[in-house]
Amino acid sequence: MLACFAVAACDPYSEVRDGLNPADRERFARGQRAATPCATCHDFAGQAHKVGPPLLGLFGRRAGAIKDFPYSAAFRQSSLEWNDRSLDAFLANPQAVIPGNRMLSPPMTEPGARSDFIFFLRTLDRQSMDTGAESS
Ligand code: HEC
């Protein structure tokens, strides 16, 4: 698909994936595929601001909490906290969960894809805490 661009490695997550057991590896790979359309607008592995805010370290954070990111008023005023349940609901129907938000992305309608995506993001979070990458 269009995951490979510029000089970036085609698969930036191969190391993370290799550290998982076989079942988790499959699940991570499915979540990574589900995340492909999101990567145009979101950084999953660092803190880069793209069209959307970085998603590394999302869990436990309030919606709209990245400093200096130009969120919509809808996001800034939201008191939603990100956990598996709120993220699942948001991905299924972004406009229902935070009405008036500016994320122009179709809903992830398939529950299995949402669950795999959440697993993918949680795995990256855990990995970055192990290596301390998130604090840099
Ligand atoms: C066209 C660009 C674009 C695409 C594609 C996109 N997003 Fe977003 N996303 C945004 C923007 C912009 C915001 C902030 C919206 C606002 O301020 O109203 C956002 C916000 C978010 C947030 C909240 C982050 C926070 O800091 O509170 C999550 C979670 C999220 N997106 C997940 C996803 C996922 C998962 C996908 C893929 C299914 C995706 N996005 C696809 C642009 C995008």
Coordinates of N, CA and C and ligand atoms in Angstrom, one line a residue:
M1 N 0.9 -1.2 0.0 CA 0.0 0.0 0.0 C 0.9 1.2 0.0
L2 N 0.4 2.3 0.6 CA 1.3 3.5 0.5 C 2.0 3.9 1.8
A3 N 2.4 2.8 2.5 CA 3.1 3.0 3.8 C 4.6 3.4 3.6
C4 N 5.1 3.1 2.5 CA 6.5 3.4 2.2 C 6.7 4.7 1.5
F5 N 7.4 5.7 2.2 CA 7.7 6.9 1.5 C 9.0 7.5 1.9
A6 N 9.6 8.3 1.1 CA 10.8 9.0 1.4 C 11.9 7.9 1.8
V7 N 12.8 8.3 2.7 CA 13.8 7.3 3.1 C 13.5 6.5 4.3
A8 N 12.3 6.7 4.9 CA 11.9 6.0 6.1 C 11.9 4.5 5.8
A9 N 12.2 3.7 6.7 CA 12.2 2.2 6.5 C 10.7 1.9 6.2
C10 N 10.6 0.9 5.4 CA 9.2 0.5 5.0 C 8.4 -0.1 6.2
D11 N 9.1 -0.7 7.1 CA 8.4 -1.3 8.2 C 9.1 -0.8 9.5
P12 N 8.7 0.3 10.1 CA 9.4 0.8 11.2 C 9.2 0.0 12.5
Y13 N 8.2 -0.9 12.4 CA 7.8 -1.6 13.7 C 8.3 -3.1 13.7
S14 N 9.2 -3.4 12.8 CA 9.6 -4.9 12.7 C 10.3 -5.3 14.1
E15 N 11.0 -4.4 14.7 CA 11.7 -4.8 15.9 C 10.7 -5.0 17.1
V16 N 9.7 -4.1 17.2 CA 8.7 -4.3 18.2 C 8.0 -5.6 18.0
R17 N 7.6 -5.9 16.7 CA 6.8 -7.1 16.4 C 7.6 -8.3 16.7
D18 N 8.9 -8.3 16.4 CA 9.7 -9.5 16.6 C 9.8 -9.9 18.1
G19 N 9.6 -8.9 19.0 CA 9.7 -9.2 20.4 C 8.4 -9.8 21.0
L20 N 7.4 -10.0 20.1 CA 6.1 -10.5 20.6 C 5.9 -12.0 20.4
N21 N 5.0 -12.6 21.1 CA 4.8 -14.0 20.8 C 3.9 -14.1 19.5
P22 N 3.9 -15.3 18.9 CA 3.3 -15.5 17.6 C 1.9 -14.9 17.5
A23 N 1.0 -15.2 18.4 CA -0.4 -14.7 18.3 C -0.4 -13.2 18.4
D24 N 0.4 -12.7 19.3 CA 0.4 -11.2 19.4 C 1.0 -10.5 18.2
R25 N 1.9 -11.2 17.6 CA 2.6 -10.7 16.4 C 1.6 -10.6 15.3
E26 N 0.7 -11.6 15.1 CA -0.3 -11.5 14.1 C -1.3 -10.4 14.4
R27 N -1.6 -10.2 15.6 CA -2.6 -9.2 16.0 C -2.0 -7.8 15.8
F28 N -0.7 -7.7 16.2 CA 0.0 -6.4 16.0 C 0.0 -6.0 14.5
A29 N 0.3 -7.1 13.7 CA 0.4 -6.8 12.2 C -1.0 -6.4 11.7
R30 N -2.1 -7.0 12.2 CA -3.4 -6.6 11.7 C -3.7 -5.2 12.2
G31 N -3.3 -4.8 13.4 CA -3.5 -3.5 13.9 C -2.7 -2.5 13.1
Q32 N -1.5 -2.9 12.7 CA -0.6 -2.0 11.9 C -1.3 -1.7 10.6
R33 N -1.9 -2.7 10.0 CA -2.6 -2.5 8.7 C -3.7 -1.6 8.9
A34 N -4.5 -1.8 10.0 CA -5.7 -0.9 10.2 C -5.2 0.5 10.4
A35 N -4.0 0.7 10.9 CA -3.5 2.1 11.2 C -2.9 2.8 9.9
T36 N -2.8 2.0 8.8 CA -2.2 2.6 7.6 C -2.8 3.9 7.2
P37 N -4.2 4.0 7.0 CA -4.8 5.2 6.6 C -4.6 6.3 7.6
C38 N -4.4 6.0 8.9 CA -4.3 7.0 9.9 C -2.9 7.7 9.9
A39 N -1.9 6.9 9.4 CA -0.5 7.4 9.5 C -0.3 8.6 8.6
T40 N -1.1 8.9 7.6 CA -1.0 10.1 6.9 C -1.1 11.3 7.8
C41 N -1.9 11.2 8.8 CA -2.2 12.4 9.6 C -1.7 12.2 11.1
H42 N -1.2 11.0 11.5 CA -0.8 10.8 12.8 C 0.5 10.1 12.9
D43 N 1.4 10.6 13.9 CA 2.6 9.9 14.2 C 2.3 8.9 15.3
F44 N 2.6 7.6 15.2 CA 2.4 6.6 16.2 C 3.6 6.3 17.0
A45 N 4.8 6.7 16.5 CA 6.0 6.2 17.1 C 6.8 7.4 17.8
G46 N 6.4 8.6 17.6 CA 7.1 9.7 18.2 C 6.1 10.8 18.5
Q47 N 6.6 12.0 18.5 CA 5.7 13.1 18.9 C 5.5 14.2 17.8
A48 N 5.7 13.8 16.6 CA 5.6 14.7 15.5 C 4.1 15.2 15.3
H49 N 4.0 16.5 15.0 CA 2.7 17.0 14.7 C 2.5 17.0 13.2
K50 N 1.5 16.2 12.8 CA 1.2 16.2 11.3 C -0.1 16.9 11.2
V51 N -1.0 16.5 10.3 CA -2.3 17.2 10.2 C -3.0 16.9 11.5
G52 N -2.8 15.7 12.1 CA -3.4 15.4 13.4 C -2.3 15.3 14.4
P53 N -2.7 15.2 15.7 CA -1.7 15.1 16.8 C -1.1 13.8 16.9
P54 N 0.1 13.7 17.5 CA 0.8 12.4 17.7 C -0.1 11.5 18.6
L55 N -0.1 10.2 18.4 CA -0.9 9.3 19.2 C -0.1 8.4 20.1
L56 N 1.2 8.5 20.1 CA 2.0 7.8 21.1 C 1.7 8.4 22.5
G57 N 1.4 7.5 23.5 CA 1.2 8.0 24.8 C -0.3 8.4 25.0
L58 N -1.2 8.0 24.1 CA -2.6 8.5 24.1 C -3.3 8.0 25.4
F59 N -3.1 6.8 25.8 CA -3.9 6.2 26.9 C -3.6 6.9 28.2
G60 N -4.7 7.3 28.9 CA -4.6 8.0 30.1 C -4.6 9.5 29.9
R61 N -4.5 9.9 28.7 CA -4.4 11.4 28.4 C -5.8 11.9 28.1
R62 N -6.0 13.2 28.4 CA -7.3 13.7 28.0 C -7.4 14.0 26.5
A63 N -8.6 14.0 25.9 CA -8.7 14.4 24.5 C -8.2 15.8 24.4
G64 N -7.4 16.1 23.3 CA -7.0 17.4 23.0 C -5.9 17.9 24.0
A65 N -5.0 17.1 24.5 CA -4.1 17.5 25.5 C -2.7 17.8 25.0
I66 N -2.4 17.6 23.7 CA -1.1 17.9 23.2 C -0.8 19.4 23.1
K67 N 0.1 19.9 23.9 CA 0.4 21.3 23.9 C 0.8 21.8 22.5
D68 N 0.3 22.9 22.1 CA 0.7 23.6 20.9 C 0.1 22.9 19.6
F69 N -0.8 21.9 19.8 CA -1.4 21.4 18.7 C -2.7 22.1 18.5
P70 N -3.0 22.6 17.2 CA -4.2 23.4 17.0 C -5.5 22.6 16.9
Y71 N -5.9 22.1 18.1 CA -7.2 21.3 18.1 C -8.4 22.2 17.8
S72 N -9.5 21.6 17.4 CA -10.8 22.3 17.3 C -11.3 22.6 18.7
A73 N -12.2 23.6 18.7 CA -12.8 23.9 20.0 C -13.5 22.7 20.6
A74 N -14.1 21.9 19.7 CA -14.7 20.6 20.2 C -13.8 19.8 21.0
F75 N -12.5 19.6 20.5 CA -11.6 18.8 21.2 C -11.1 19.5 22.5
R76 N -10.8 20.8 22.4 CA -10.3 21.5 23.5 C -11.2 21.5 24.7
Q77 N -12.5 21.5 24.4 CA -13.5 21.6 25.5 C -13.9 20.2 25.9
S78 N -13.5 19.2 25.3 CA -13.9 17.8 25.7 C -13.2 17.4 27.0
S79 N -13.9 16.7 27.8 CA -13.3 16.2 29.0 C -13.1 14.7 28.9
L80 N -13.2 14.1 27.7 CA -13.0 12.7 27.5 C -11.6 12.3 27.9
E81 N -11.5 11.1 28.5 CA -10.1 10.6 28.7 C -10.0 9.3 27.9
W82 N -8.8 9.2 27.3 CA -8.6 8.0 26.4 C -8.3 6.7 27.1
N83 N -9.1 5.7 26.9 CA -8.9 4.4 27.3 C -9.4 3.5 26.2
D84 N -9.3 2.2 26.4 CA -9.8 1.2 25.4 C -11.2 1.5 24.9
R85 N -12.1 1.8 25.9 CA -13.5 1.9 25.6 C -13.8 3.2 24.9
S86 N -13.2 4.3 25.4 CA -13.5 5.6 24.7 C -12.9 5.7 23.3
L87 N -11.7 5.1 23.2 CA -11.0 5.1 21.9 C -11.9 4.2 20.9
D88 N -12.3 3.1 21.4 CA -13.2 2.2 20.5 C -14.4 3.0 20.0
A89 N -15.1 3.7 21.0 CA -16.3 4.4 20.6 C -16.0 5.5 19.6
F90 N -14.9 6.3 19.9 CA -14.5 7.4 19.0 C -14.2 6.9 17.6
L91 N -13.5 5.8 17.5 CA -13.1 5.3 16.1 C -14.3 4.8 15.4
A92 N -15.3 4.2 16.1 CA -16.5 3.7 15.5 C -17.4 4.9 15.0
N93 N -17.3 6.0 15.7 CA -18.1 7.1 15.2 C -17.6 8.4 15.8
P94 N -16.5 9.0 15.2 CA -15.8 10.1 15.8 C -16.8 11.3 16.0
Q95 N -17.7 11.6 15.1 CA -18.6 12.7 15.3 C -19.6 12.6 16.4
A96 N -20.0 11.3 16.7 CA -20.9 11.1 17.8 C -20.2 11.3 19.2
V97 N -19.0 11.0 19.3 CA -18.3 11.0 20.6 C -17.8 12.4 20.9
I98 N -17.2 13.1 19.9 CA -16.8 14.5 20.0 C -17.4 15.3 18.9
P99 N -18.7 15.7 19.1 CA -19.4 16.4 18.0 C -18.7 17.7 17.6
G100 N -18.6 17.9 16.3 CA -18.0 19.1 15.8 C -16.5 19.0 15.6
N101 N -15.9 17.8 15.9 CA -14.4 17.7 15.7 C -14.0 17.8 14.3
R102 N -12.7 18.1 14.0 CA -12.3 18.3 12.7 C -11.5 17.2 12.1
M103 N -11.6 16.0 12.6 CA -10.9 14.9 12.1 C -11.7 14.3 10.8
L104 N -11.1 14.5 9.7 CA -11.7 14.1 8.4 C -11.3 12.7 8.1
S105 N -11.8 11.7 8.8 CA -11.4 10.4 8.5 C -12.7 9.5 8.7
P106 N -12.9 8.6 7.8 CA -14.1 7.7 7.9 C -14.0 6.9 9.2
P107 N -15.1 6.5 9.7 CA -15.1 5.7 10.9 C -14.5 4.3 10.6
M108 N -14.0 3.7 11.7 CA -13.5 2.3 11.6 C -14.7 1.4 12.0
T109 N -15.4 0.9 11.0 CA -16.7 0.3 11.3 C -16.5 -1.1 11.8
E110 N -15.4 -1.8 11.6 CA -15.3 -3.2 12.0 C -14.7 -3.3 13.4
P111 N -15.5 -3.9 14.3 CA -15.0 -4.0 15.7 C -13.7 -4.7 15.8
G112 N -13.4 -5.7 15.0 CA -12.2 -6.5 15.1 C -11.0 -5.6 14.7
A113 N -11.2 -4.7 13.7 CA -10.1 -3.8 13.3 C -9.8 -2.8 14.4
R114 N -10.9 -2.3 15.1 CA -10.7 -1.3 16.1 C -9.9 -2.0 17.3
S115 N -10.3 -3.2 17.6 CA -9.6 -3.9 18.7 C -8.1 -4.2 18.4
D116 N -7.9 -4.6 17.1 CA -6.5 -4.8 16.7 C -5.7 -3.5 16.7
F117 N -6.3 -2.4 16.3 CA -5.7 -1.1 16.3 C -5.3 -0.7 17.7
I118 N -6.2 -0.9 18.6 CA -6.0 -0.5 20.0 C -4.8 -1.4 20.6
F119 N -4.8 -2.6 20.2 CA -3.7 -3.5 20.7 C -2.3 -3.0 20.1
F120 N -2.3 -2.6 18.8 CA -1.2 -2.1 18.2 C -0.6 -0.8 18.9
L121 N -1.6 0.1 19.2 CA -1.2 1.4 19.8 C -0.7 1.1 21.3
R122 N -1.4 0.2 22.0 CA -0.9 -0.1 23.4 C 0.5 -0.7 23.4
T123 N 0.7 -1.6 22.4 CA 2.0 -2.2 22.3 C 3.1 -1.2 22.1
L124 N 2.9 -0.2 21.2 CA 3.9 0.8 21.0 C 4.1 1.6 22.2
D125 N 3.0 1.9 22.9 CA 3.1 2.7 24.2 C 4.0 1.9 25.2
R126 N 3.7 0.6 25.3 CA 4.5 -0.1 26.3 C 6.0 -0.2 25.9
Q127 N 6.2 -0.3 24.6 CA 7.6 -0.4 24.1 C 8.3 0.9 24.4
S128 N 7.6 2.1 24.2 CA 8.3 3.4 24.3 C 8.5 3.6 25.8
M129 N 7.7 3.1 26.7 CA 8.0 3.3 28.1 C 9.2 2.5 28.5
D130 N 9.3 1.3 27.9 CA 10.5 0.4 28.2 C 11.8 1.1 27.8
T131 N 11.8 1.8 26.7 CA 13.0 2.4 26.1 C 13.2 3.8 26.5
G132 N 12.1 4.4 27.1 CA 12.1 5.8 27.5 C 12.0 6.8 26.3
A133 N 11.6 6.2 25.2 CA 11.5 7.1 24.0 C 10.5 8.2 24.1
E134 N 9.5 7.9 24.9 CA 8.4 8.9 25.0 C 8.8 10.2 25.6
S135 N 9.8 10.1 26.5 CA 10.1 11.4 27.2 C 11.1 12.3 26.4
S136 N 11.6 11.8 25.3 CA 12.5 12.6 24.6 C 11.8 13.6 23.7
Ligands
HEC1 C1 -7.1 13.6 7.4 C2 -6.3 13.5 8.6 C3 -6.6 12.5 9.6 C4 -6.8 11.1 9.5 C5 -6.7 10.3 8.2 C6 -7.0 10.6 10.8 N1 -7.0 11.6 11.7 FE1 -7.2 11.3 13.7 N2 -7.2 13.3 14.0 C7 -7.0 14.3 13.0 C8 -7.1 15.6 13.5 C9 -7.0 16.9 12.7 C10 -7.4 15.5 14.9 C11 -7.8 16.6 15.8 C12 -9.3 16.9 15.6 C13 -9.8 18.2 16.2 O1 -9.0 19.0 16.8 O2 -11.0 18.4 16.1 C14 -7.4 14.0 15.1 C15 -7.6 13.5 16.4 C16 -7.5 12.1 16.7 C17 -7.5 11.5 18.0 C18 -7.5 12.3 19.3 C19 -6.1 12.7 19.7 C20 -5.9 13.5 21.0 O3 -4.9 14.1 21.2 O4 -6.9 13.7 21.7 C21 -7.4 10.2 17.8 C22 -7.3 9.1 18.9 C23 -7.3 9.9 16.4 N3 -7.4 11.1 15.7 C24 -7.2 8.6 15.9 C25 -7.2 8.4 14.5 C26 -7.2 7.1 13.9 C27 -7.1 5.8 14.7 C28 -7.2 7.2 12.6 C29 -7.2 6.2 11.5 C30 -8.4 5.3 11.5 C31 -7.2 8.7 12.3 N4 -7.2 9.3 13.5 C32 -7.2 9.2 11.0 C33 -6.7 14.0 11.6 C34 -6.8 12.7 11.1

